[in-house]
CSV table of N, CA and C in Angstrom, one decimal:
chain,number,residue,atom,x,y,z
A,10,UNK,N,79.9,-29.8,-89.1
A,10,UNK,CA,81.3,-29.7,-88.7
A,10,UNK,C,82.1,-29.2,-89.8
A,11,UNK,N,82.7,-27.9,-89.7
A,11,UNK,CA,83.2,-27.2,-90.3
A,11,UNK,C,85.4,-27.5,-90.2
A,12,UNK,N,85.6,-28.1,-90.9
A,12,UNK,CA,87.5,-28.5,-90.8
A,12,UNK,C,87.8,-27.2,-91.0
A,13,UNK,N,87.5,-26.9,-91.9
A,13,UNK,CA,88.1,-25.0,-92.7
A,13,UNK,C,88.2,-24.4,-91.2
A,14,UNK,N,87.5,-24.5,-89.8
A,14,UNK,CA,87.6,-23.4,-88.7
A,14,UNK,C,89.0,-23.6,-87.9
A,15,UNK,N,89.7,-25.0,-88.2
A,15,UNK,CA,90.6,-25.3,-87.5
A,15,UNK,C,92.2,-24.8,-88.2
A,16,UNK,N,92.9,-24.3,-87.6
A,16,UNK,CA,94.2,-24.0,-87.9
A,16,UNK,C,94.8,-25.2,-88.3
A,17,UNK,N,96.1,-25.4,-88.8
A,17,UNK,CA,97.0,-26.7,-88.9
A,17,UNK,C,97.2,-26.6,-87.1
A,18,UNK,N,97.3,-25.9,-86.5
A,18,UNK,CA,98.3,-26.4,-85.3
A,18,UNK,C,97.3,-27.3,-84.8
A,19,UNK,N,95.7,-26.5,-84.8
A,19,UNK,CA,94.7,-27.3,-84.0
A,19,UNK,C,94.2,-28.8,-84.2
A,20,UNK,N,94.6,-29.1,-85.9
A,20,UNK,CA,94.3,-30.1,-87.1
A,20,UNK,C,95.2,-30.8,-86.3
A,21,UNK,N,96.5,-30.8,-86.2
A,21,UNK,CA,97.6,-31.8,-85.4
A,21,UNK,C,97.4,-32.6,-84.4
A,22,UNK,N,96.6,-31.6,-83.8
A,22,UNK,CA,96.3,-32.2,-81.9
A,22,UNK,C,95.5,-32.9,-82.0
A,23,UNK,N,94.4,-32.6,-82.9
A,23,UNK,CA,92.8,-33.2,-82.8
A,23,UNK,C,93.1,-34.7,-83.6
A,24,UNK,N,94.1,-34.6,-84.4
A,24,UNK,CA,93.7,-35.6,-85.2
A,24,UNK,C,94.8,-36.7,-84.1
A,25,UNK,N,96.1,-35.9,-83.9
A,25,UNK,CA,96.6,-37.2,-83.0
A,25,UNK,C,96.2,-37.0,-81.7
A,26,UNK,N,95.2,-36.5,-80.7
A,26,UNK,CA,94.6,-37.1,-79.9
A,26,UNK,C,93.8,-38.1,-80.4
A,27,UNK,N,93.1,-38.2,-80.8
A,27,UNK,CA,92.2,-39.2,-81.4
A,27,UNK,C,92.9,-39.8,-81.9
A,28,UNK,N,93.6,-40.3,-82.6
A,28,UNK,CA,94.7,-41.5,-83.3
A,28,UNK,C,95.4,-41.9,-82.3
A,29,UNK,N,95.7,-41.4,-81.0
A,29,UNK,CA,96.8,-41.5,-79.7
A,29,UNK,C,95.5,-42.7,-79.0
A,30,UNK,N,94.1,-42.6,-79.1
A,30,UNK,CA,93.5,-42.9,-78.2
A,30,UNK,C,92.9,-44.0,-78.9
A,31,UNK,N,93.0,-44.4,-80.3
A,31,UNK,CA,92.3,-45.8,-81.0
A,31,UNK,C,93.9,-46.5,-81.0
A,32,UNK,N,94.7,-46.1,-81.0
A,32,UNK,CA,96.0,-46.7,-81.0
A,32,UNK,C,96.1,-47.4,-79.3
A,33,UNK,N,96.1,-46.9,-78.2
A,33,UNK,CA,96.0,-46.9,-77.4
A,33,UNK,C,94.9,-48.5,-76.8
A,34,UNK,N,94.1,-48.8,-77.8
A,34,UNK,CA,93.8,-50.2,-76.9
A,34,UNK,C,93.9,-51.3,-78.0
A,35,UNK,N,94.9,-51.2,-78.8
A,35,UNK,CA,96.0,-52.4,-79.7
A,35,UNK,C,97.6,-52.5,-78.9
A,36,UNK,N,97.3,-53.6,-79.3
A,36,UNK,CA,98.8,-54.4,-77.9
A,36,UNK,C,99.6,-53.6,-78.9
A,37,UNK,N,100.7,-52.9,-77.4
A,37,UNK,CA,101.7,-52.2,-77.5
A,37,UNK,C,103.0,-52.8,-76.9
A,38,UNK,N,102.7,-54.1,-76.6
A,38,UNK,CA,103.5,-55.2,-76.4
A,38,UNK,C,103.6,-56.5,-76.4
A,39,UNK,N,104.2,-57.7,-76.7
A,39,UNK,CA,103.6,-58.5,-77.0
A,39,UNK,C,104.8,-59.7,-77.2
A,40,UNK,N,104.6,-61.2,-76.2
A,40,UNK,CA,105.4,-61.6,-76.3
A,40,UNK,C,105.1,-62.9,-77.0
A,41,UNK,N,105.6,-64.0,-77.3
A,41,UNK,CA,105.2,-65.6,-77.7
A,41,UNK,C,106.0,-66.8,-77.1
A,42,UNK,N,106.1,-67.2,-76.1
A,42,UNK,CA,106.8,-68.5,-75.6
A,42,UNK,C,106.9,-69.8,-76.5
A,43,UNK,N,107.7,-69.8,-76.2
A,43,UNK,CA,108.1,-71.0,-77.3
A,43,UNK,C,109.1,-72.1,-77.1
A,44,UNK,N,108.8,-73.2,-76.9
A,44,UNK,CA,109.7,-74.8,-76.8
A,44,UNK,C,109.4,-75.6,-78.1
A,45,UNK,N,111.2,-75.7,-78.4
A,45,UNK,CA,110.9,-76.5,-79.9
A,45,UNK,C,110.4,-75.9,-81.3
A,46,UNK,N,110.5,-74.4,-80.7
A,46,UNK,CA,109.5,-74.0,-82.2
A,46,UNK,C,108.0,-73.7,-82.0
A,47,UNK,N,107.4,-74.3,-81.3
A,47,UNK,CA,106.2,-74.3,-81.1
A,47,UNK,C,105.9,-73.7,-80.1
A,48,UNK,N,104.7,-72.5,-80.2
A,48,UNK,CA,104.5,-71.5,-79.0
A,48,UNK,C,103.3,-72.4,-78.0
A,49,UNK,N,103.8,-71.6,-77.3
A,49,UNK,CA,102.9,-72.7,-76.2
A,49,UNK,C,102.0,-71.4,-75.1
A,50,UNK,N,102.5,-70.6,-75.1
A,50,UNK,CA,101.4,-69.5,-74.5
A,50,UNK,C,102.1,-67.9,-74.8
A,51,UNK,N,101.3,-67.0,-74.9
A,51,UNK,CA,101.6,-65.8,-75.4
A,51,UNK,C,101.1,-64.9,-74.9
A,52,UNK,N,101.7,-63.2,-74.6
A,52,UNK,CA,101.0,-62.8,-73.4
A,52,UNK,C,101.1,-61.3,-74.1
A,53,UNK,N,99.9,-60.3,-74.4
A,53,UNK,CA,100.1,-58.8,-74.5
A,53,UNK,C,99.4,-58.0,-73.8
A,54,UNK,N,99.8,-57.0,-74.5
A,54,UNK,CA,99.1,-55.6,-73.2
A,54,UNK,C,99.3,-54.0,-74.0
A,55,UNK,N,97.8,-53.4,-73.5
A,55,UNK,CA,98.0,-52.6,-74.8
A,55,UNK,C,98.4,-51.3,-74.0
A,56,UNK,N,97.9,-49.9,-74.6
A,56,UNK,CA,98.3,-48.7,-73.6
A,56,UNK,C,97.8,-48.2,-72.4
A,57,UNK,N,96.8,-49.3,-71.8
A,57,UNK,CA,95.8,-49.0,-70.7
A,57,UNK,C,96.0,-50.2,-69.5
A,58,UNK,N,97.0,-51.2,-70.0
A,58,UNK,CA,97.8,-52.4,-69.4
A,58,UNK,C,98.9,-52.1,-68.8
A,59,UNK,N,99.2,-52.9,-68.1
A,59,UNK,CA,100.5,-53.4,-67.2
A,59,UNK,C,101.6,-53.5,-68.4
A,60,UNK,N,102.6,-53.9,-68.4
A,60,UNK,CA,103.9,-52.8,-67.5
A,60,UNK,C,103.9,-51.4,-67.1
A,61,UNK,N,103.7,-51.1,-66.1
A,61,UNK,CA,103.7,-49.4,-65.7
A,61,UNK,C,102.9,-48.6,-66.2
A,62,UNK,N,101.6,-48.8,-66.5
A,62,UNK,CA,100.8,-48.3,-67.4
A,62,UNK,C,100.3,-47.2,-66.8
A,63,UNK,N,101.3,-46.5,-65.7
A,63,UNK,CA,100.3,-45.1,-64.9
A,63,UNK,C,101.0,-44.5,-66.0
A,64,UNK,N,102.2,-44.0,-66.8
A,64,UNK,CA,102.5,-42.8,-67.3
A,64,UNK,C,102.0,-42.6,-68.9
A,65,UNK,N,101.8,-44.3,-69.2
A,65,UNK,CA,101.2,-44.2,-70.7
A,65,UNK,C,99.5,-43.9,-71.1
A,66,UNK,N,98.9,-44.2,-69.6
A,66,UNK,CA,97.8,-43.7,-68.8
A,66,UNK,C,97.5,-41.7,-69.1
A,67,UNK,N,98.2,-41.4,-68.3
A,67,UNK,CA,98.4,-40.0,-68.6
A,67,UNK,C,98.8,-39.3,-70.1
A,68,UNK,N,100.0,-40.0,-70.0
A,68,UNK,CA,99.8,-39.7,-72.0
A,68,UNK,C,98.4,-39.3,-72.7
A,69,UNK,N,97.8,-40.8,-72.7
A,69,UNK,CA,96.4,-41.1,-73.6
A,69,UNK,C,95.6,-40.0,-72.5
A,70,UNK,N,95.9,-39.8,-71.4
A,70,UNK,CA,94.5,-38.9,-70.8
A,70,UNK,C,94.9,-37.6,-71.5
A,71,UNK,N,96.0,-37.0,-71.8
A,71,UNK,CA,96.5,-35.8,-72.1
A,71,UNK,C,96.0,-35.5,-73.5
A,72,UNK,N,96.3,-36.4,-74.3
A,72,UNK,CA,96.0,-36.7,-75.9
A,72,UNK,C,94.3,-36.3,-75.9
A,73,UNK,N,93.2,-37.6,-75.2
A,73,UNK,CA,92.2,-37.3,-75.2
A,73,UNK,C,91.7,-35.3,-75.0
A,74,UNK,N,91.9,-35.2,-74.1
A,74,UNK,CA,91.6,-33.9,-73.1
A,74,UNK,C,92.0,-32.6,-74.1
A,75,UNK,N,93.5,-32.8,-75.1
A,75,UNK,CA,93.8,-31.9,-75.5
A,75,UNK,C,92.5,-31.9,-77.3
A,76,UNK,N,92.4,-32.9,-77.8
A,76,UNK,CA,91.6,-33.3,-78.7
A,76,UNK,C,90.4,-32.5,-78.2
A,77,UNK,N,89.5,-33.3,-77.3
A,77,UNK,CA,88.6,-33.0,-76.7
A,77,UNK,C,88.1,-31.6,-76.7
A,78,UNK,N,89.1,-30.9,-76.5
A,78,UNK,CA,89.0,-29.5,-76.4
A,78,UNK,C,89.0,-28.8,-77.7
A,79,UNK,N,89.6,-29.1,-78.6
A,79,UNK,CA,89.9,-28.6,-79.8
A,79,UNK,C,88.5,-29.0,-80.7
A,80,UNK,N,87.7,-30.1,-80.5
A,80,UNK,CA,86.9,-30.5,-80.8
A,80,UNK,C,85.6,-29.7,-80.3
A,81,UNK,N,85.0,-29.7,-79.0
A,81,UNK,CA,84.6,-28.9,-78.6
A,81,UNK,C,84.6,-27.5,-78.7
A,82,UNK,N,85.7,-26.9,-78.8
A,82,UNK,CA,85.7,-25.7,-78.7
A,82,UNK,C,85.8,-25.0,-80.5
A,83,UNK,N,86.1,-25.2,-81.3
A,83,UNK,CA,86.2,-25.2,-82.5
A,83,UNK,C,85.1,-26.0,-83.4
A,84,UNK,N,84.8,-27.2,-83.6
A,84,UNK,CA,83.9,-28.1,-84.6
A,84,UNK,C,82.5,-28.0,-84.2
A,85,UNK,N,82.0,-28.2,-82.7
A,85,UNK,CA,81.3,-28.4,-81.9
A,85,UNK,C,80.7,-26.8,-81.7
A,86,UNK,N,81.2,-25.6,-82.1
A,86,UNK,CA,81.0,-24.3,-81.2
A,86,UNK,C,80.6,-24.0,-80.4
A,87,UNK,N,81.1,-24.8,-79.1
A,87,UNK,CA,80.9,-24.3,-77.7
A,87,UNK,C,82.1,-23.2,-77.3
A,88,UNK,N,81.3,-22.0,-76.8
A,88,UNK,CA,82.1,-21.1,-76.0
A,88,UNK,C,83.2,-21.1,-74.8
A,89,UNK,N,83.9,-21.4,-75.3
A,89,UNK,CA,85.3,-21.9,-74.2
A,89,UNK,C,86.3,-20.5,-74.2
A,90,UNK,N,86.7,-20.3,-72.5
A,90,UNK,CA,87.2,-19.1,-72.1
A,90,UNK,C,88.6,-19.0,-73.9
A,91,UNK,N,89.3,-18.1,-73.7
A,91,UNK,CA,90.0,-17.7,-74.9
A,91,UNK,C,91.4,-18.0,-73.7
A,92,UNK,N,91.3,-18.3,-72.8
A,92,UNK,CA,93.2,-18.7,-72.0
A,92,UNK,C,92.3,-19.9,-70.8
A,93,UNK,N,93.6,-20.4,-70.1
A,93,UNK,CA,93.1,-20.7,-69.4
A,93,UNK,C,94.0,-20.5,-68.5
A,94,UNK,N,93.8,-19.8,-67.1
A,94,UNK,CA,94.1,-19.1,-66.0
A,94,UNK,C,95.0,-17.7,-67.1
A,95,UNK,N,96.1,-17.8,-66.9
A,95,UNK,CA,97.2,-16.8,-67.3
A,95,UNK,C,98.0,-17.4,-68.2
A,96,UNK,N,97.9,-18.7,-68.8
A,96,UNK,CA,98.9,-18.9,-70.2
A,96,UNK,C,97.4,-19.5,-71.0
A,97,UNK,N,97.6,-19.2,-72.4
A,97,UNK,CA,96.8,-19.4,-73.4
A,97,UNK,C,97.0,-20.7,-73.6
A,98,UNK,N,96.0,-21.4,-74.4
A,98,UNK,CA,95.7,-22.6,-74.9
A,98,UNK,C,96.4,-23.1,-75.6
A,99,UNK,N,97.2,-22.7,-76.6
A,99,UNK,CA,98.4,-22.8,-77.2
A,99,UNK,C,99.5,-23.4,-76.4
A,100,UNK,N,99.6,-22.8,-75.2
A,100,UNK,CA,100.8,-23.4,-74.6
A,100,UNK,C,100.3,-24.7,-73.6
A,101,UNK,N,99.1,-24.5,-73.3
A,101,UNK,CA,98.5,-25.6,-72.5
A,101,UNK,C,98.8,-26.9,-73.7
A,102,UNK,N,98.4,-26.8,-75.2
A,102,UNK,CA,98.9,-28.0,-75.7
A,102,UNK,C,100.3,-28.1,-75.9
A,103,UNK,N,101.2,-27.3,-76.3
A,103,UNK,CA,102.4,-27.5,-76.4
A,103,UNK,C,103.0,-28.2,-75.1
A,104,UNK,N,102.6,-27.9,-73.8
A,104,UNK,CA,103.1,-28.6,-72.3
A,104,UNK,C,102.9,-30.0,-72.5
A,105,UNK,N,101.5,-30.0,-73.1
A,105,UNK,CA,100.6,-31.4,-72.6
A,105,UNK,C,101.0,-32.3,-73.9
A,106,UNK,N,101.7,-32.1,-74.6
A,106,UNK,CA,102.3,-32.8,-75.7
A,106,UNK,C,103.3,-33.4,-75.4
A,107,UNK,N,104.3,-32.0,-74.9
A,107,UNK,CA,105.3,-32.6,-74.7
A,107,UNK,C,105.7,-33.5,-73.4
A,108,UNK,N,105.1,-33.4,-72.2
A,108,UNK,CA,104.6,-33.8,-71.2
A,108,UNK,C,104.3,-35.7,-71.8
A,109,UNK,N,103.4,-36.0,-72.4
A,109,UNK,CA,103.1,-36.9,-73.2
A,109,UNK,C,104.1,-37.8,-74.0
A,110,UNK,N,105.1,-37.3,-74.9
A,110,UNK,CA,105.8,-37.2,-75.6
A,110,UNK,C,106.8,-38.1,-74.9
A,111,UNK,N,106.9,-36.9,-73.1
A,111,UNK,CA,108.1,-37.9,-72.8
A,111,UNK,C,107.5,-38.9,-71.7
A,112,UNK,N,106.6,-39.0,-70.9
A,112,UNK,CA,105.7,-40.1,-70.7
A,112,UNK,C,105.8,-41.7,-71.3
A,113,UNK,N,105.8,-41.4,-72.8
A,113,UNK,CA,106.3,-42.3,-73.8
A,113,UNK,C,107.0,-43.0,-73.8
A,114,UNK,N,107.9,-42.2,-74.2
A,114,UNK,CA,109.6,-42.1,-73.9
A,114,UNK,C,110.0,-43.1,-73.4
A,115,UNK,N,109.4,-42.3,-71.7
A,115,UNK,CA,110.4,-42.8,-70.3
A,115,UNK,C,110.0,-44.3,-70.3
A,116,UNK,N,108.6,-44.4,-70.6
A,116,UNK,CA,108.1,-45.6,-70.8
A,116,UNK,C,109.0,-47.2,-72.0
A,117,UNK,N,109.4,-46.3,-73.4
A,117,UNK,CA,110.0,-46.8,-74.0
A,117,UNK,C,111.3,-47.2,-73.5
A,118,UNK,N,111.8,-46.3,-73.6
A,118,UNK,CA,113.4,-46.4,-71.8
A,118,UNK,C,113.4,-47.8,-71.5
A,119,UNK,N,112.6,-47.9,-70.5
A,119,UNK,CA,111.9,-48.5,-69.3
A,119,UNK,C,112.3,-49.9,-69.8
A,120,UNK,N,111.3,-50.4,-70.9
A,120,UNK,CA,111.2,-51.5,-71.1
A,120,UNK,C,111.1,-51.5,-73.3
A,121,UNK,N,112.5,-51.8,-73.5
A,121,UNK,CA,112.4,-52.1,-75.4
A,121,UNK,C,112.0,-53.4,-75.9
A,122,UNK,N,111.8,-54.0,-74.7
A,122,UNK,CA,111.5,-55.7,-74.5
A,122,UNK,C,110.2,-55.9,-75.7
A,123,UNK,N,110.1,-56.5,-76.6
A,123,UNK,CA,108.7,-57.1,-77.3
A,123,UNK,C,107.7,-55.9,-77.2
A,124,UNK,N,108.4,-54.3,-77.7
A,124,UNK,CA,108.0,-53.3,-78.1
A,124,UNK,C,107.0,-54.0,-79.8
A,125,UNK,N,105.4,-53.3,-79.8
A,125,UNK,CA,105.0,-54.0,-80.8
A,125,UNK,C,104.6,-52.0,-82.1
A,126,UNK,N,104.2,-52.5,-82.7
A,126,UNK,CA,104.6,-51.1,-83.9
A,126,UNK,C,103.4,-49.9,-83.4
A,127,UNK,N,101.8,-50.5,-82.8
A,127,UNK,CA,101.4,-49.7,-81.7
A,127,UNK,C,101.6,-48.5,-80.8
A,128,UNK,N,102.8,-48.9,-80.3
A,128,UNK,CA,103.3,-48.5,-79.4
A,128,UNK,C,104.1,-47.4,-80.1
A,129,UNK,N,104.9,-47.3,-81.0
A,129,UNK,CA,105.6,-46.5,-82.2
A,129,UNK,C,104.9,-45.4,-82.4
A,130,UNK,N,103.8,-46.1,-83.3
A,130,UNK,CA,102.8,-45.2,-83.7
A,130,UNK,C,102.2,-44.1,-82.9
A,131,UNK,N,102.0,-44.9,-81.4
A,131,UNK,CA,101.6,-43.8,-80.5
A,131,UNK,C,102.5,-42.5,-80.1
A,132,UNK,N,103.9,-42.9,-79.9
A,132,UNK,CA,104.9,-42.0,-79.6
A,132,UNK,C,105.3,-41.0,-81.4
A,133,UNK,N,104.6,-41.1,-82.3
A,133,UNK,CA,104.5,-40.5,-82.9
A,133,UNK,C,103.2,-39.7,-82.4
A,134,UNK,N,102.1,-40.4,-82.6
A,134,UNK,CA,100.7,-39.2,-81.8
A,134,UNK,C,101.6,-38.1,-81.3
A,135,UNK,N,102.4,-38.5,-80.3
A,135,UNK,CA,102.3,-37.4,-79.0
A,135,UNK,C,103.4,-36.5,-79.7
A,136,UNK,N,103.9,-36.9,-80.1
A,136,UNK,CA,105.1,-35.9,-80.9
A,136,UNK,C,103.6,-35.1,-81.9
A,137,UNK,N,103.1,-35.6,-82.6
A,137,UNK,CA,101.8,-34.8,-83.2
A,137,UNK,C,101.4,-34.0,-82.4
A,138,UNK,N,101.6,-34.4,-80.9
A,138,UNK,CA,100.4,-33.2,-80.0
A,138,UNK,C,101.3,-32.3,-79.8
A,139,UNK,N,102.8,-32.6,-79.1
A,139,UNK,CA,103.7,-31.3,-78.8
A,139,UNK,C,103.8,-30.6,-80.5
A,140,UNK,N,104.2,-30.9,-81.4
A,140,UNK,CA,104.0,-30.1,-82.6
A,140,UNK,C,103.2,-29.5,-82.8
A,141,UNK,N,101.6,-29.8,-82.7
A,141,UNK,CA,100.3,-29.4,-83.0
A,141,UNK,C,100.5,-28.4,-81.7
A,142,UNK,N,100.9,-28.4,-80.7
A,142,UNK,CA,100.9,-27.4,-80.1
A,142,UNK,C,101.7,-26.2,-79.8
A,143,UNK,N,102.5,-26.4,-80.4
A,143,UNK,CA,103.9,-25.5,-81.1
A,143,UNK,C,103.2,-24.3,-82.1
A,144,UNK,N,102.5,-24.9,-82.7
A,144,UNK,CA,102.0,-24.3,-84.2
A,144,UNK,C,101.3,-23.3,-83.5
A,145,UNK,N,99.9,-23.7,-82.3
A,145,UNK,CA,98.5,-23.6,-82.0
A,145,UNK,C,99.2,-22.3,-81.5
A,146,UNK,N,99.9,-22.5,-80.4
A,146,UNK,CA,100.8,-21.2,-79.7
A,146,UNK,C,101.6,-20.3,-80.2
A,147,UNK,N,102.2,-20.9,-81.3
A,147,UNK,CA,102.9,-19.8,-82.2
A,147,UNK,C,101.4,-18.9,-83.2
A,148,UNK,N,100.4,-19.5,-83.7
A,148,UNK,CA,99.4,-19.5,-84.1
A,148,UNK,C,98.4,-18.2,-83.3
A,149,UNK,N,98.5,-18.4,-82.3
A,149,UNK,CA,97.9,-17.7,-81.4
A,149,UNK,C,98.3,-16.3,-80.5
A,150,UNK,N,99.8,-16.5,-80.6
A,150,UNK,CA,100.3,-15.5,-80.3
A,150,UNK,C,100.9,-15.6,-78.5
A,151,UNK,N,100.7,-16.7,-78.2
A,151,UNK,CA,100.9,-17.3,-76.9
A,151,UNK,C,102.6,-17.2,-76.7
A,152,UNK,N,103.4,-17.5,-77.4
A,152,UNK,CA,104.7,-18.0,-77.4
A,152,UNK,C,105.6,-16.6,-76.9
A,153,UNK,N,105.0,-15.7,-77.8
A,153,UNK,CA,105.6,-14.2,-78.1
A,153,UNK,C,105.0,-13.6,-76.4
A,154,UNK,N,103.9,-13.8,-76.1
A,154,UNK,CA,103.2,-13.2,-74.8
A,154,UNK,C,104.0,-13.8,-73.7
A,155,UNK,N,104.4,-15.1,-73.8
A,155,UNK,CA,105.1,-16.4,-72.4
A,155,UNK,C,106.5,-15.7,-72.5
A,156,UNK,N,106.9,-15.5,-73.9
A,156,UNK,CA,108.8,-15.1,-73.7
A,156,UNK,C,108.6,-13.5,-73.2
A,157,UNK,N,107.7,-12.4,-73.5
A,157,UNK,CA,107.9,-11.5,-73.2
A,157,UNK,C,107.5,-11.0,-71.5
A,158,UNK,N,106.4,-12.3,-71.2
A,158,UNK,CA,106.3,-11.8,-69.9
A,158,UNK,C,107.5,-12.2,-68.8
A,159,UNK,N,108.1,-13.6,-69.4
A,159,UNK,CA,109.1,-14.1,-68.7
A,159,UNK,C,110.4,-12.9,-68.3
A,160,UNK,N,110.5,-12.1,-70.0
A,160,UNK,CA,111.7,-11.3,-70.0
A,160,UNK,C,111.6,-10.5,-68.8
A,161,UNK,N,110.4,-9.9,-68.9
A,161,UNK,CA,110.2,-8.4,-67.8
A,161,UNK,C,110.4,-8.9,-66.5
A,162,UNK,N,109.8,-10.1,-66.0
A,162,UNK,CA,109.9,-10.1,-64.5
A,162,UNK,C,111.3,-10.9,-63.8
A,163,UNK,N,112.1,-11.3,-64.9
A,163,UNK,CA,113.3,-11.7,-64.0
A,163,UNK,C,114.7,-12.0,-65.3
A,164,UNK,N,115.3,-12.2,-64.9
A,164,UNK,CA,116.4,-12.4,-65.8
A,164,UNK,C,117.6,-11.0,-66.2
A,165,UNK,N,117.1,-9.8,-65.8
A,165,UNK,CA,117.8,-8.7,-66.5
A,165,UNK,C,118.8,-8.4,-65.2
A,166,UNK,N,119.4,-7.2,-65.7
A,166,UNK,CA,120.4,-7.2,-64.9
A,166,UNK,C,119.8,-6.1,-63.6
A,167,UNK,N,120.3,-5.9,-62.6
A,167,UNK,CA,120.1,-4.9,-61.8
A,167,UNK,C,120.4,-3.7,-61.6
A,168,UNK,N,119.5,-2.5,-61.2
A,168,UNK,CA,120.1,-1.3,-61.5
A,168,UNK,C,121.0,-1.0,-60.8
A,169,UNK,N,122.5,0.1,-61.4
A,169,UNK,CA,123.4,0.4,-60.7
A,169,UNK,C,123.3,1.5,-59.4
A,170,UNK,N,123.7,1.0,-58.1
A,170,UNK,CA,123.7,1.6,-57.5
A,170,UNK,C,124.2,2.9,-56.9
């Protein structure tokens, strides 16, 4: 396993997928009941748990998958297409970051209730993965290819009649 093959943008994703996904089953919330001082029952739940755990769910699947890939396709040297359908890989992580990122978020939103530092940590991950994906796509040349195809097919003005 060669690190020297990976770019920084790819080094970003890979490292906070995987940090998104060991982070991911330490309680990300966590409360302690208490009469008199004295706890009497206490209840947590990590990133794969209840409160609303479909979008922090997808998060960590996003994180994994984008890792996964970077790992595979770079460390691993398996032959993986160079786009996938019509936008490059670069921008597949920058979506799935940010996508992630706010997943988090909405989640944090939701509920600030007996937020535990876990949970922090993870919404940094995903900020790792939209960055790491920023880089990968600027890196790749993805970013410059997305604005330029955007330009040509709509936005300009119409010819005079």
């Amino acid at each position: 396993m060669d690190l020297k093959k990976l770019t920084p943008g790819e080094m970003a994703v890979g490292v906070s997928g995987v940090l998104l996904l060991i982070f991911s089953f330490f309680n990300w919330y966590s409360v302690d009941f208490k009469i008199a001082g004295q706890t009497i029952a206490s209840a947590s739940e990590n990133g794969w748990g209840k409160p609303d755990a479909f979008l922090s769910i997808l998060a960590i699947i996003f994180g994994v998958v984008m890792a996964g890939h970077v790992i595979v396709d770079k460390l691993a040297g398996v032959e993986m297409p160079e786009r996938l359908g019509s936008i490059g890989w670069g921008v597949f992580y920058l979506a799935g970051g940010v996508l992630a990122f706010v997943f988090l978020l909405i989640k944090f939103l939701g509920n600030t209730d007996y937020v535990q530092i876990w949970f922090y940590l993870a919404i940094l991950c995903t900020l790792g993965l939209a960055v790491g994906g920023f880089l990968t796509a600027k890196e790749r040349g993805d970013l410059a290819a997305l604005q330029n195809r955007g330009g040509a097919s709509g936005g300009s003005t119409p010819p005079a009649a």
